[in-house]
Amino acid sequence: MTNKETETESGLPPWIRPDIQEQISWRDQDIVISVPVKSGTTWTMNIVFQLLNAGTSDFSGVYDEVPWIEFLNRPDQALQEILDRLDAMPADKPRAFKTHSAPPAVPFFKTSSGKSVRYIVVVRNPEEAIVSLKPFLEKHTDEWFELWGVPKEAMTSSSFASFYEGIIKEMGMQEMFAGFMAAWWPLRHEPNVLFLHYADMKQDHQGSLQKIADFLGISPSQDQWQAIREYTGFEWMKAHTEKFEMNSSTTVPVLQKGAMIRKGKLGAAREDGMTDEIAADLRTSCEKICPDKQALDWLYHGGPIR
């Protein structure tokens, strides 16, 4: 089976292969950053990287430091090449990984399993995530679509309404948000899981940094905290967007400049095309996928975990 042939079988773009995660040789102290698309993934990756490295601007790209473990950088890339790269990461400090998967696609190890793997789970109001997804897909380069033999029009659309109807609904992308929540919510109180909401993180940057640091057992000095706050702030990341665009390991650029760090705003879905009608349809679809009202309300609004 070629990597391109997986597209129709999985319903995902052919460059995303969740099955890779089943083959990883997991280590104690591994950190899994599990976040749906356009829900704060890159920000959380950078937070974890900065905490692990005491606050530094001396890195070329966060994707070199925190690998995306479902991602193929070219159609002929063997899965073993990815696994070898992960195995070659230094063993003297924790590895951190990005995934858009929830269990069971990403293996979950309870603390009683004998494996000490930690999971940072972040979710975002799906209305906001979906309106952010449209321009993100549009900013994938023509060269990237051509490399994979995927017509760009198969994943983009002229208006948000047509994008929602023809791509989100047609491809069942509501599953990426509601299905993700349904899978993770029962595990929210596990001691090796930290559950965060994008809105809460935006409203309390320092508090969120502290929660993640405490979860990882990291105690930065005062000077290190100052650097970590600066380098994880929206302004710094926006000014250094080239560090967050995952183009360094691919044969052609994946994204146009500025694609990964866009607005970072809360409550602005209506500015980008979300309507009451689409929002109601999305909520109905999400309720079918994730019937737990408490879980779904938290997906939309965040707040204290119960």
PDB file of C-alpha atoms in Angstrom:
ATOM      1  CA  MET A   1       0.000   0.000   0.000  1.00  0.00           C
ATOM      2  CA  THR A   2       1.363   3.433  -0.884  1.00  0.00           C
ATOM      3  CA  ASN A   3       0.978   6.439   1.355  1.00  0.00           C
ATOM      4  CA  LYS A   4      -1.264   8.107  -1.239  1.00  0.00           C
ATOM      5  CA  GLU A   5      -3.651   5.159  -1.264  1.00  0.00           C
ATOM      6  CA  THR A   6      -4.511   5.709   2.386  1.00  0.00           C
ATOM      7  CA  GLU A   7      -6.448   8.900   1.689  1.00  0.00           C
ATOM      8  CA  THR A   8      -9.728   7.331   0.632  1.00  0.00           C
ATOM      9  CA  GLU A   9      -9.499   4.539   3.191  1.00  0.00           C
ATOM     10  CA  SER A  10      -8.957   6.759   6.224  1.00  0.00           C
ATOM     11  CA  GLY A  11     -10.860   9.901   5.253  1.00  0.00           C
ATOM     12  CA  LEU A  12      -7.735  11.912   6.171  1.00  0.00           C
ATOM     13  CA  PRO A  13      -5.254  13.656   3.893  1.00  0.00           C
ATOM     14  CA  PRO A  14      -2.612  11.140   2.822  1.00  0.00           C
ATOM     15  CA  TRP A  15       0.128  12.945   4.742  1.00  0.00           C
ATOM     16  CA  ILE A  16      -1.545  12.155   8.065  1.00  0.00           C
ATOM     17  CA  ARG A  17      -1.073   8.561   9.269  1.00  0.00           C
ATOM     18  CA  PRO A  18      -2.377   8.012  12.817  1.00  0.00           C
ATOM     19  CA  ASP A  19      -1.401   4.334  12.668  1.00  0.00           C
ATOM     20  CA  ILE A  20       2.264   5.315  13.056  1.00  0.00           C
ATOM     21  CA  GLN A  21       1.576   5.923  16.742  1.00  0.00           C
ATOM     22  CA  GLU A  22       0.852   2.253  17.392  1.00  0.00           C
ATOM     23  CA  GLN A  23       4.427   1.393  16.412  1.00  0.00           C
ATOM     24  CA  ILE A  24       6.302   3.949  18.516  1.00  0.00           C
ATOM     25  CA  SER A  25       8.635   2.644  21.221  1.00  0.00           C
ATOM     26  CA  TRP A  26       7.248   4.743  24.041  1.00  0.00           C
ATOM     27  CA  ARG A  27       9.560   5.855  26.846  1.00  0.00           C
ATOM     28  CA  ASP A  28       8.923   6.827  30.428  1.00  0.00           C
ATOM     29  CA  GLN A  29       8.496  10.618  30.724  1.00  0.00           C
ATOM     30  CA  ASP A  30       7.298  11.012  27.119  1.00  0.00           C
ATOM     31  CA  ILE A  31       4.915  13.957  26.736  1.00  0.00           C
ATOM     32  CA  VAL A  32       2.022  13.692  24.282  1.00  0.00           C
ATOM     33  CA  ILE A  33       0.420  16.981  23.232  1.00  0.00           C
ATOM     34  CA  SER A  34      -2.992  15.854  21.997  1.00  0.00           C
ATOM     35  CA  VAL A  35      -5.034  18.666  20.456  1.00  0.00           C
ATOM     36  CA  PRO A  36      -7.617  18.841  17.632  1.00  0.00           C
ATOM     37  CA  VAL A  37      -6.704  20.809  14.529  1.00  0.00           C
ATOM     38  CA  LYS A  38      -6.653  24.622  14.955  1.00  0.00           C
ATOM     39  CA  SER A  39      -7.223  24.392  18.699  1.00  0.00           C
ATOM     40  CA  GLY A  40      -3.925  25.630  20.114  1.00  0.00           C
ATOM     41  CA  THR A  41      -1.596  22.819  19.079  1.00  0.00           C
ATOM     42  CA  THR A  42       1.400  24.886  17.994  1.00  0.00           C
ATOM     43  CA  TRP A  43       1.089  27.202  20.987  1.00  0.00           C
ATOM     44  CA  THR A  44       1.017  24.255  23.391  1.00  0.00           C
ATOM     45  CA  MET A  45       3.968  22.637  21.621  1.00  0.00           C
ATOM     46  CA  ASN A  46       5.960  25.824  22.085  1.00  0.00           C
ATOM     47  CA  ILE A  47       4.939  26.119  25.743  1.00  0.00           C
ATOM     48  CA  VAL A  48       6.158  22.593  26.454  1.00  0.00           C
ATOM     49  CA  PHE A  49       9.362  23.156  24.483  1.00  0.00           C
ATOM     50  CA  GLN A  50      10.075  26.416  26.307  1.00  0.00           C
ATOM     51  CA  LEU A  51       9.447  24.851  29.718  1.00  0.00           C
ATOM     52  CA  LEU A  52      11.724  21.912  28.924  1.00  0.00           C
ATOM     53  CA  ASN A  53      14.466  24.293  27.775  1.00  0.00           C
ATOM     54  CA  ALA A  54      14.179  27.053  30.402  1.00  0.00           C
ATOM     55  CA  GLY A  55      13.013  29.644  27.871  1.00  0.00           C
ATOM     56  CA  THR A  56      15.046  30.013  24.677  1.00  0.00           C
ATOM     57  CA  SER A  57      14.825  31.707  21.299  1.00  0.00           C
ATOM     58  CA  ASP A  58      17.696  29.591  19.989  1.00  0.00           C
ATOM     59  CA  PHE A  59      15.820  27.059  17.867  1.00  0.00           C
ATOM     60  CA  SER A  60      15.129  26.884  14.153  1.00  0.00           C
ATOM     61  CA  GLY A  61      11.698  25.276  14.247  1.00  0.00           C
ATOM     62  CA  VAL A  62       9.423  23.888  16.933  1.00  0.00           C
ATOM     63  CA  TYR A  63       8.516  20.940  14.691  1.00  0.00           C
ATOM     64  CA  ASP A  64      12.172  19.883  14.761  1.00  0.00           C
ATOM     65  CA  GLU A  65      12.018  19.850  18.558  1.00  0.00           C
ATOM     66  CA  VAL A  66       8.483  18.488  19.056  1.00  0.00           C
ATOM     67  CA  PRO A  67       7.779  16.046  16.203  1.00  0.00           C
ATOM     68  CA  TRP A  68       4.293  15.572  14.781  1.00  0.00           C
ATOM     69  CA  ILE A  69       4.028  11.797  15.074  1.00  0.00           C
ATOM     70  CA  GLU A  70       1.245  11.314  12.495  1.00  0.00           C
ATOM     71  CA  PHE A  71       2.929  13.320   9.740  1.00  0.00           C
ATOM     72  CA  LEU A  72       4.631  12.147   6.544  1.00  0.00           C
ATOM     73  CA  ASN A  73       6.814  14.737   4.845  1.00  0.00           C
ATOM     74  CA  ARG A  74       6.737  13.097   1.415  1.00  0.00           C
ATOM     75  CA  PRO A  75       4.717  10.341  -0.304  1.00  0.00           C
ATOM     76  CA  ASP A  76       7.587   7.840  -0.409  1.00  0.00           C
ATOM     77  CA  GLN A  77       8.585   8.266   3.232  1.00  0.00           C
ATOM     78  CA  ALA A  78       8.757   4.920   4.990  1.00  0.00           C
ATOM     79  CA  LEU A  79       7.150   4.715   8.409  1.00  0.00           C
ATOM     80  CA  GLN A  80      10.365   3.186   9.738  1.00  0.00           C
ATOM     81  CA  GLU A  81      12.199   6.412   8.899  1.00  0.00           C
ATOM     82  CA  ILE A  82       9.861   8.277  11.252  1.00  0.00           C
ATOM     83  CA  LEU A  83      10.206   5.651  13.973  1.00  0.00           C
ATOM     84  CA  ASP A  84      13.999   5.734  13.669  1.00  0.00           C
ATOM     85  CA  ARG A  85      13.987   9.507  14.053  1.00  0.00           C
ATOM     86  CA  LEU A  86      11.923   9.256  17.240  1.00  0.00           C
ATOM     87  CA  ASP A  87      14.179   6.519  18.615  1.00  0.00           C
ATOM     88  CA  ALA A  88      17.223   8.707  17.929  1.00  0.00           C
ATOM     89  CA  MET A  89      15.946  11.557  20.101  1.00  0.00           C
ATOM     90  CA  PRO A  90      18.109  12.092  23.216  1.00  0.00           C
ATOM     91  CA  ALA A  91      17.269   9.792  26.106  1.00  0.00           C
ATOM     92  CA  ASP A  92      18.544  12.161  28.797  1.00  0.00           C
ATOM     93  CA  LYS A  93      15.474  14.433  28.694  1.00  0.00           C
ATOM     94  CA  PRO A  94      11.750  13.931  28.036  1.00  0.00           C
ATOM     95  CA  ARG A  95      10.563  13.693  24.455  1.00  0.00           C
ATOM     96  CA  ALA A  96       7.516  15.760  23.504  1.00  0.00           C
ATOM     97  CA  PHE A  97       5.256  14.917  20.577  1.00  0.00           C
ATOM     98  CA  LYS A  98       2.349  16.512  18.742  1.00  0.00           C
ATOM     99  CA  THR A  99      -0.739  14.567  17.700  1.00  0.00           C
ATOM    100  CA  HIS A 100      -4.249  15.439  16.571  1.00  0.00           C
ATOM    101  CA  SER A 101      -5.364  11.959  17.630  1.00  0.00           C
ATOM    102  CA  ALA A 102      -7.265  10.876  20.723  1.00  0.00           C
ATOM    103  CA  PRO A 103      -7.260   7.349  22.159  1.00  0.00           C
ATOM    104  CA  PRO A 104      -7.195   4.684  20.904  1.00  0.00           C
ATOM    105  CA  ALA A 105      -5.446   6.071  17.804  1.00  0.00           C
ATOM    106  CA  VAL A 106      -2.799   7.487  20.117  1.00  0.00           C
ATOM    107  CA  PRO A 107      -2.053   4.806  22.717  1.00  0.00           C
ATOM    108  CA  PHE A 108      -3.066   5.744  26.253  1.00  0.00           C
ATOM    109  CA  PHE A 109      -1.059   4.265  29.118  1.00  0.00           C
ATOM    110  CA  LYS A 110      -2.590   4.455  32.572  1.00  0.00           C
ATOM    111  CA  THR A 111      -0.133   5.020  35.388  1.00  0.00           C
ATOM    112  CA  SER A 112      -0.847   1.472  36.554  1.00  0.00           C
ATOM    113  CA  SER A 113       0.455   0.111  33.231  1.00  0.00           C
ATOM    114  CA  GLY A 114       4.082   0.562  34.235  1.00  0.00           C
ATOM    115  CA  LYS A 115       4.600   3.194  31.525  1.00  0.00           C
ATOM    116  CA  SER A 116       5.025   6.802  32.654  1.00  0.00           C
ATOM    117  CA  VAL A 117       3.676   8.693  29.627  1.00  0.00           C
ATOM    118  CA  ARG A 118       2.080  12.100  30.191  1.00  0.00           C
ATOM    119  CA  TYR A 119      -0.707  13.653  28.138  1.00  0.00           C
ATOM    120  CA  ILE A 120      -1.530  17.343  27.726  1.00  0.00           C
ATOM    121  CA  VAL A 121      -4.972  17.652  26.144  1.00  0.00           C
ATOM    122  CA  VAL A 122      -6.227  21.000  24.834  1.00  0.00           C
ATOM    123  CA  VAL A 123      -9.585  21.652  23.167  1.00  0.00           C
ATOM    124  CA  ARG A 124     -11.264  24.708  21.665  1.00  0.00           C
ATOM    125  CA  ASN A 125     -14.795  25.803  20.844  1.00  0.00           C
ATOM    126  CA  PRO A 126     -15.378  23.974  17.527  1.00  0.00           C
ATOM    127  CA  GLU A 127     -17.005  27.038  15.964  1.00  0.00           C
ATOM    128  CA  GLU A 128     -13.734  28.931  16.390  1.00  0.00           C
ATOM    129  CA  ALA A 129     -11.592  25.983  15.317  1.00  0.00           C
ATOM    130  CA  ILE A 130     -13.543  25.408  12.109  1.00  0.00           C
ATOM    131  CA  VAL A 131     -13.468  29.043  10.989  1.00  0.00           C
ATOM    132  CA  SER A 132      -9.712  28.991  11.619  1.00  0.00           C
ATOM    133  CA  LEU A 133      -9.337  25.758   9.646  1.00  0.00           C
ATOM    134  CA  LYS A 134     -10.610  27.272   6.387  1.00  0.00           C
ATOM    135  CA  PRO A 135      -7.806  29.853   5.882  1.00  0.00           C
ATOM    136  CA  PHE A 136      -5.269  27.383   7.267  1.00  0.00           C
ATOM    137  CA  LEU A 137      -6.057  24.855   4.539  1.00  0.00           C
ATOM    138  CA  GLU A 138      -6.020  27.624   1.941  1.00  0.00           C
ATOM    139  CA  LYS A 139      -2.488  28.543   3.020  1.00  0.00           C
ATOM    140  CA  HIS A 140      -1.114  25.101   2.246  1.00  0.00           C
ATOM    141  CA  THR A 141       1.077  25.634  -0.794  1.00  0.00           C
ATOM    142  CA  ASP A 142       0.189  24.518  -4.305  1.00  0.00           C
ATOM    143  CA  GLU A 143       3.469  22.590  -4.336  1.00  0.00           C
ATOM    144  CA  TRP A 144       2.385  20.598  -1.284  1.00  0.00           C
ATOM    145  CA  PHE A 145      -0.949  19.601  -2.812  1.00  0.00           C
ATOM    146  CA  GLU A 146       0.793  18.718  -6.085  1.00  0.00           C
ATOM    147  CA  LEU A 147       3.391  16.591  -4.272  1.00  0.00           C
ATOM    148  CA  TRP A 148       0.610  14.464  -2.808  1.00  0.00           C
ATOM    149  CA  GLY A 149      -1.603  14.443  -5.889  1.00  0.00           C
ATOM    150  CA  VAL A 150      -4.471  16.083  -4.007  1.00  0.00           C
ATOM    151  CA  PRO A 151      -6.488  18.762  -5.843  1.00  0.00           C
ATOM    152  CA  LYS A 152      -6.420  21.911  -3.727  1.00  0.00           C
ATOM    153  CA  GLU A 153     -10.117  22.480  -4.412  1.00  0.00           C
ATOM    154  CA  ALA A 154     -10.875  19.201  -2.612  1.00  0.00           C
ATOM    155  CA  MET A 155      -9.937  20.862   0.683  1.00  0.00           C
ATOM    156  CA  THR A 156     -10.733  24.536   0.081  1.00  0.00           C
ATOM    157  CA  SER A 157     -13.800  26.553  -0.872  1.00  0.00           C
ATOM    158  CA  SER A 158     -14.655  30.133  -1.796  1.00  0.00           C
ATOM    159  CA  SER A 159     -17.036  30.877   1.087  1.00  0.00           C
ATOM    160  CA  PHE A 160     -17.298  29.649   4.644  1.00  0.00           C
ATOM    161  CA  ALA A 161     -20.829  28.353   4.026  1.00  0.00           C
ATOM    162  CA  SER A 162     -19.665  26.209   1.103  1.00  0.00           C
ATOM    163  CA  PHE A 163     -16.595  25.118   3.080  1.00  0.00           C
ATOM    164  CA  TYR A 164     -18.805  23.932   5.921  1.00  0.00           C
ATOM    165  CA  GLU A 165     -21.268  22.102   3.672  1.00  0.00           C
ATOM    166  CA  GLY A 166     -18.858  20.679   1.135  1.00  0.00           C
ATOM    167  CA  ILE A 167     -15.826  19.884   3.265  1.00  0.00           C
ATOM    168  CA  ILE A 168     -16.583  19.859   7.007  1.00  0.00           C
ATOM    169  CA  LYS A 169     -19.891  18.003   6.668  1.00  0.00           C
ATOM    170  CA  GLU A 170     -19.027  15.999   3.575  1.00  0.00           C
ATOM    171  CA  MET A 171     -15.809  14.671   5.138  1.00  0.00           C
ATOM    172  CA  GLY A 172     -17.299  14.264   8.620  1.00  0.00           C
ATOM    173  CA  MET A 173     -14.793  16.637  10.188  1.00  0.00           C
ATOM    174  CA  GLN A 174     -17.048  17.277  13.190  1.00  0.00           C
ATOM    175  CA  GLU A 175     -15.548  14.007  14.439  1.00  0.00           C
ATOM    176  CA  MET A 176     -12.195  15.749  14.848  1.00  0.00           C
ATOM    177  CA  PHE A 177     -13.678  17.861  17.634  1.00  0.00           C
ATOM    178  CA  ALA A 178     -16.657  16.052  19.176  1.00  0.00           C
ATOM    179  CA  GLY A 179     -15.177  12.583  18.682  1.00  0.00           C
ATOM    180  CA  PHE A 180     -11.905  13.768  20.179  1.00  0.00           C
ATOM    181  CA  MET A 181     -13.792  15.071  23.210  1.00  0.00           C
ATOM    182  CA  ALA A 182     -15.821  11.882  23.596  1.00  0.00           C
ATOM    183  CA  ALA A 183     -12.608   9.844  23.651  1.00  0.00           C
ATOM    184  CA  TRP A 184     -10.657  11.993  26.108  1.00  0.00           C
ATOM    185  CA  TRP A 185     -13.393  13.148  28.507  1.00  0.00           C
ATOM    186  CA  PRO A 186     -13.639   9.856  30.462  1.00  0.00           C
ATOM    187  CA  LEU A 187      -9.873  10.088  31.090  1.00  0.00           C
ATOM    188  CA  ARG A 188      -9.854  13.686  32.314  1.00  0.00           C
ATOM    189  CA  HIS A 189      -9.192  12.768  35.955  1.00  0.00           C
ATOM    190  CA  GLU A 190      -6.346  10.346  35.242  1.00  0.00           C
ATOM    191  CA  PRO A 191      -3.218  11.551  37.084  1.00  0.00           C
ATOM    192  CA  ASN A 192      -1.129  11.546  33.899  1.00  0.00           C
ATOM    193  CA  VAL A 193      -3.629  13.691  31.950  1.00  0.00           C
ATOM    194  CA  LEU A 194      -3.786  17.487  32.023  1.00  0.00           C
ATOM    195  CA  PHE A 195      -6.999  18.852  30.483  1.00  0.00           C
ATOM    196  CA  LEU A 196      -6.949  22.476  29.300  1.00  0.00           C
ATOM    197  CA  HIS A 197      -9.267  24.680  27.257  1.00  0.00           C
ATOM    198  CA  TYR A 198      -7.923  27.153  24.707  1.00  0.00           C
ATOM    199  CA  ALA A 199     -10.195  29.934  25.996  1.00  0.00           C
ATOM    200  CA  ASP A 200      -8.964  29.489  29.559  1.00  0.00           C
ATOM    201  CA  MET A 201      -5.357  29.502  28.342  1.00  0.00           C
ATOM    202  CA  LYS A 202      -5.880  32.734  26.410  1.00  0.00           C
ATOM    203  CA  GLN A 203      -7.526  34.407  29.384  1.00  0.00           C
ATOM    204  CA  ASP A 204      -4.800  33.351  31.834  1.00  0.00           C
ATOM    205  CA  HIS A 205      -1.473  32.914  30.076  1.00  0.00           C
ATOM    206  CA  GLN A 206       0.666  32.796  33.222  1.00  0.00           C
ATOM    207  CA  GLY A 207      -1.760  30.522  35.057  1.00  0.00           C
ATOM    208  CA  SER A 208      -1.765  28.096  32.144  1.00  0.00           C
ATOM    209  CA  LEU A 209       2.021  28.080  31.967  1.00  0.00           C
ATOM    210  CA  GLN A 210       2.101  27.317  35.685  1.00  0.00           C
ATOM    211  CA  LYS A 211      -0.384  24.449  35.343  1.00  0.00           C
ATOM    212  CA  ILE A 212       1.686  22.847  32.608  1.00  0.00           C
ATOM    213  CA  ALA A 213       4.939  23.387  34.511  1.00  0.00           C
ATOM    214  CA  ASP A 214       3.467  21.841  37.653  1.00  0.00           C
ATOM    215  CA  PHE A 215       2.109  18.893  35.670  1.00  0.00           C
ATOM    216  CA  LEU A 216       5.540  18.267  34.147  1.00  0.00           C
ATOM    217  CA  GLY A 217       7.371  18.792  37.434  1.00  0.00           C
ATOM    218  CA  ILE A 218       9.326  21.807  36.143  1.00  0.00           C
ATOM    219  CA  SER A 219      10.251  24.749  38.400  1.00  0.00           C
ATOM    220  CA  PRO A 220      11.761  27.593  36.343  1.00  0.00           C
ATOM    221  CA  SER A 221      13.725  30.379  37.997  1.00  0.00           C
ATOM    222  CA  GLN A 222      12.386  33.932  37.953  1.00  0.00           C
ATOM    223  CA  ASP A 223      14.586  34.821  34.963  1.00  0.00           C
ATOM    224  CA  GLN A 224      13.547  31.660  33.136  1.00  0.00           C
ATOM    225  CA  TRP A 225       9.882  32.450  33.746  1.00  0.00           C
ATOM    226  CA  GLN A 226      10.353  35.868  32.176  1.00  0.00           C
ATOM    227  CA  ALA A 227      11.844  34.286  29.044  1.00  0.00           C
ATOM    228  CA  ILE A 228       9.190  31.558  28.900  1.00  0.00           C
ATOM    229  CA  ARG A 229       6.387  34.121  29.131  1.00  0.00           C
ATOM    230  CA  GLU A 230       7.912  36.200  26.353  1.00  0.00           C
ATOM    231  CA  TYR A 231       8.650  33.336  23.970  1.00  0.00           C
ATOM    232  CA  THR A 232       5.198  31.771  24.405  1.00  0.00           C
ATOM    233  CA  GLY A 233       3.354  35.062  23.922  1.00  0.00           C
ATOM    234  CA  PHE A 234       1.311  35.627  20.771  1.00  0.00           C
ATOM    235  CA  GLU A 235       3.303  38.731  19.800  1.00  0.00           C
ATOM    236  CA  TRP A 236       6.667  36.935  19.878  1.00  0.00           C
ATOM    237  CA  MET A 237       5.359  33.878  18.069  1.00  0.00           C
ATOM    238  CA  LYS A 238       3.686  36.029  15.401  1.00  0.00           C
ATOM    239  CA  ALA A 239       6.929  37.966  14.897  1.00  0.00           C
ATOM    240  CA  HIS A 240       8.870  34.690  14.504  1.00  0.00           C
ATOM    241  CA  THR A 241       6.305  32.729  12.535  1.00  0.00           C
ATOM    242  CA  GLU A 242       9.024  30.969  10.528  1.00  0.00           C
ATOM    243  CA  LYS A 243       9.839  28.936  13.659  1.00  0.00           C
ATOM    244  CA  PHE A 244       6.360  27.397  13.678  1.00  0.00           C
ATOM    245  CA  GLU A 245       5.611  26.438  10.068  1.00  0.00           C
ATOM    246  CA  MET A 246       7.099  22.922   9.742  1.00  0.00           C
ATOM    247  CA  ASN A 247       8.808  23.600   6.411  1.00  0.00           C
ATOM    248  CA  SER A 248      12.329  22.633   7.480  1.00  0.00           C
ATOM    249  CA  SER A 249      11.953  18.869   7.068  1.00  0.00           C
ATOM    250  CA  THR A 250       9.960  18.723   3.831  1.00  0.00           C
ATOM    251  CA  THR A 251      11.072  18.678   0.202  1.00  0.00           C
ATOM    252  CA  VAL A 252       8.614  21.460  -0.707  1.00  0.00           C
ATOM    253  CA  PRO A 253       7.061  24.106   1.565  1.00  0.00           C
ATOM    254  CA  VAL A 254       3.933  22.884   3.349  1.00  0.00           C
ATOM    255  CA  LEU A 255       2.585  26.300   4.310  1.00  0.00           C
ATOM    256  CA  GLN A 256       2.711  29.871   3.142  1.00  0.00           C
ATOM    257  CA  LYS A 257       4.285  32.350   5.547  1.00  0.00           C
ATOM    258  CA  GLY A 258       1.996  33.274   8.418  1.00  0.00           C
ATOM    259  CA  ALA A 259      -0.298  30.264   8.057  1.00  0.00           C
ATOM    260  CA  MET A 260       0.298  28.747  11.468  1.00  0.00           C
ATOM    261  CA  ILE A 261       0.065  31.864  13.675  1.00  0.00           C
ATOM    262  CA  ARG A 262      -2.976  33.851  12.526  1.00  0.00           C
ATOM    263  CA  LYS A 263      -5.266  35.732  14.957  1.00  0.00           C
ATOM    264  CA  GLY A 264      -5.479  33.763  18.181  1.00  0.00           C
ATOM    265  CA  LYS A 265      -8.726  35.538  19.091  1.00  0.00           C
ATOM    266  CA  LEU A 266     -11.600  34.335  21.246  1.00  0.00           C
ATOM    267  CA  GLY A 267     -15.277  34.668  20.400  1.00  0.00           C
ATOM    268  CA  ALA A 268     -14.609  35.882  16.860  1.00  0.00           C
ATOM    269  CA  ALA A 269     -16.114  33.043  14.815  1.00  0.00           C
ATOM    270  CA  ARG A 270     -18.854  35.320  13.441  1.00  0.00           C
ATOM    271  CA  GLU A 271     -16.183  37.598  11.958  1.00  0.00           C
ATOM    272  CA  ASP A 272     -15.003  34.748   9.723  1.00  0.00           C
ATOM    273  CA  GLY A 273     -18.313  33.457   8.399  1.00  0.00           C
ATOM    274  CA  MET A 274     -19.916  31.454  11.205  1.00  0.00           C
ATOM    275  CA  THR A 275     -23.692  31.986  11.279  1.00  0.00           C
ATOM    276  CA  ASP A 276     -26.398  31.027  13.751  1.00  0.00           C
ATOM    277  CA  GLU A 277     -27.677  28.441  11.272  1.00  0.00           C
ATOM    278  CA  ILE A 278     -24.284  26.806  10.754  1.00  0.00           C
ATOM    279  CA  ALA A 279     -23.546  26.939  14.491  1.00  0.00           C
ATOM    280  CA  ALA A 280     -26.829  25.163  15.261  1.00  0.00           C
ATOM    281  CA  ASP A 281     -26.134  22.496  12.639  1.00  0.00           C
ATOM    282  CA  LEU A 282     -22.622  21.983  14.003  1.00  0.00           C
ATOM    283  CA  ARG A 283     -23.918  21.656  17.557  1.00  0.00           C
ATOM    284  CA  THR A 284     -26.505  19.076  16.463  1.00  0.00           C
ATOM    285  CA  SER A 285     -23.813  17.049  14.696  1.00  0.00           C
ATOM    286  CA  CYS A 286     -21.531  17.252  17.724  1.00  0.00           C
ATOM    287  CA  GLU A 287     -24.328  16.112  20.049  1.00  0.00           C
ATOM    288  CA  LYS A 288     -24.759  12.964  17.966  1.00  0.00           C
ATOM    289  CA  ILE A 289     -21.043  12.205  18.154  1.00  0.00           C
ATOM    290  CA  CYS A 290     -20.576  13.212  21.808  1.00  0.00           C
ATOM    291  CA  PRO A 291     -23.921  12.783  23.618  1.00  0.00           C
ATOM    292  CA  ASP A 292     -22.430  13.612  27.038  1.00  0.00           C
ATOM    293  CA  LYS A 293     -23.812  17.122  27.603  1.00  0.00           C
ATOM    294  CA  GLN A 294     -21.253  17.989  30.270  1.00  0.00           C
ATOM    295  CA  ALA A 295     -18.404  17.045  27.955  1.00  0.00           C
ATOM    296  CA  LEU A 296     -19.834  18.950  25.011  1.00  0.00           C
ATOM    297  CA  ASP A 297     -20.556  22.054  27.067  1.00  0.00           C
ATOM    298  CA  TRP A 298     -16.946  21.999  28.265  1.00  0.00           C
ATOM    299  CA  LEU A 299     -15.712  21.634  24.684  1.00  0.00           C
ATOM    300  CA  TYR A 300     -17.570  24.821  23.817  1.00  0.00           C
ATOM    301  CA  HIS A 301     -16.898  26.876  26.934  1.00  0.00           C
ATOM    302  CA  GLY A 302     -14.141  25.423  29.149  1.00  0.00           C
ATOM    303  CA  GLY A 303     -14.036  26.374  32.826  1.00  0.00           C
ATOM    304  CA  PRO A 304     -13.500  24.183  35.902  1.00  0.00           C
ATOM    305  CA  ILE A 305     -13.227  20.439  35.288  1.00  0.00           C
ATOM    306  CA  ARG A 306     -15.797  18.330  37.113  1.00  0.00           C
TER     307      ARG A 306
END
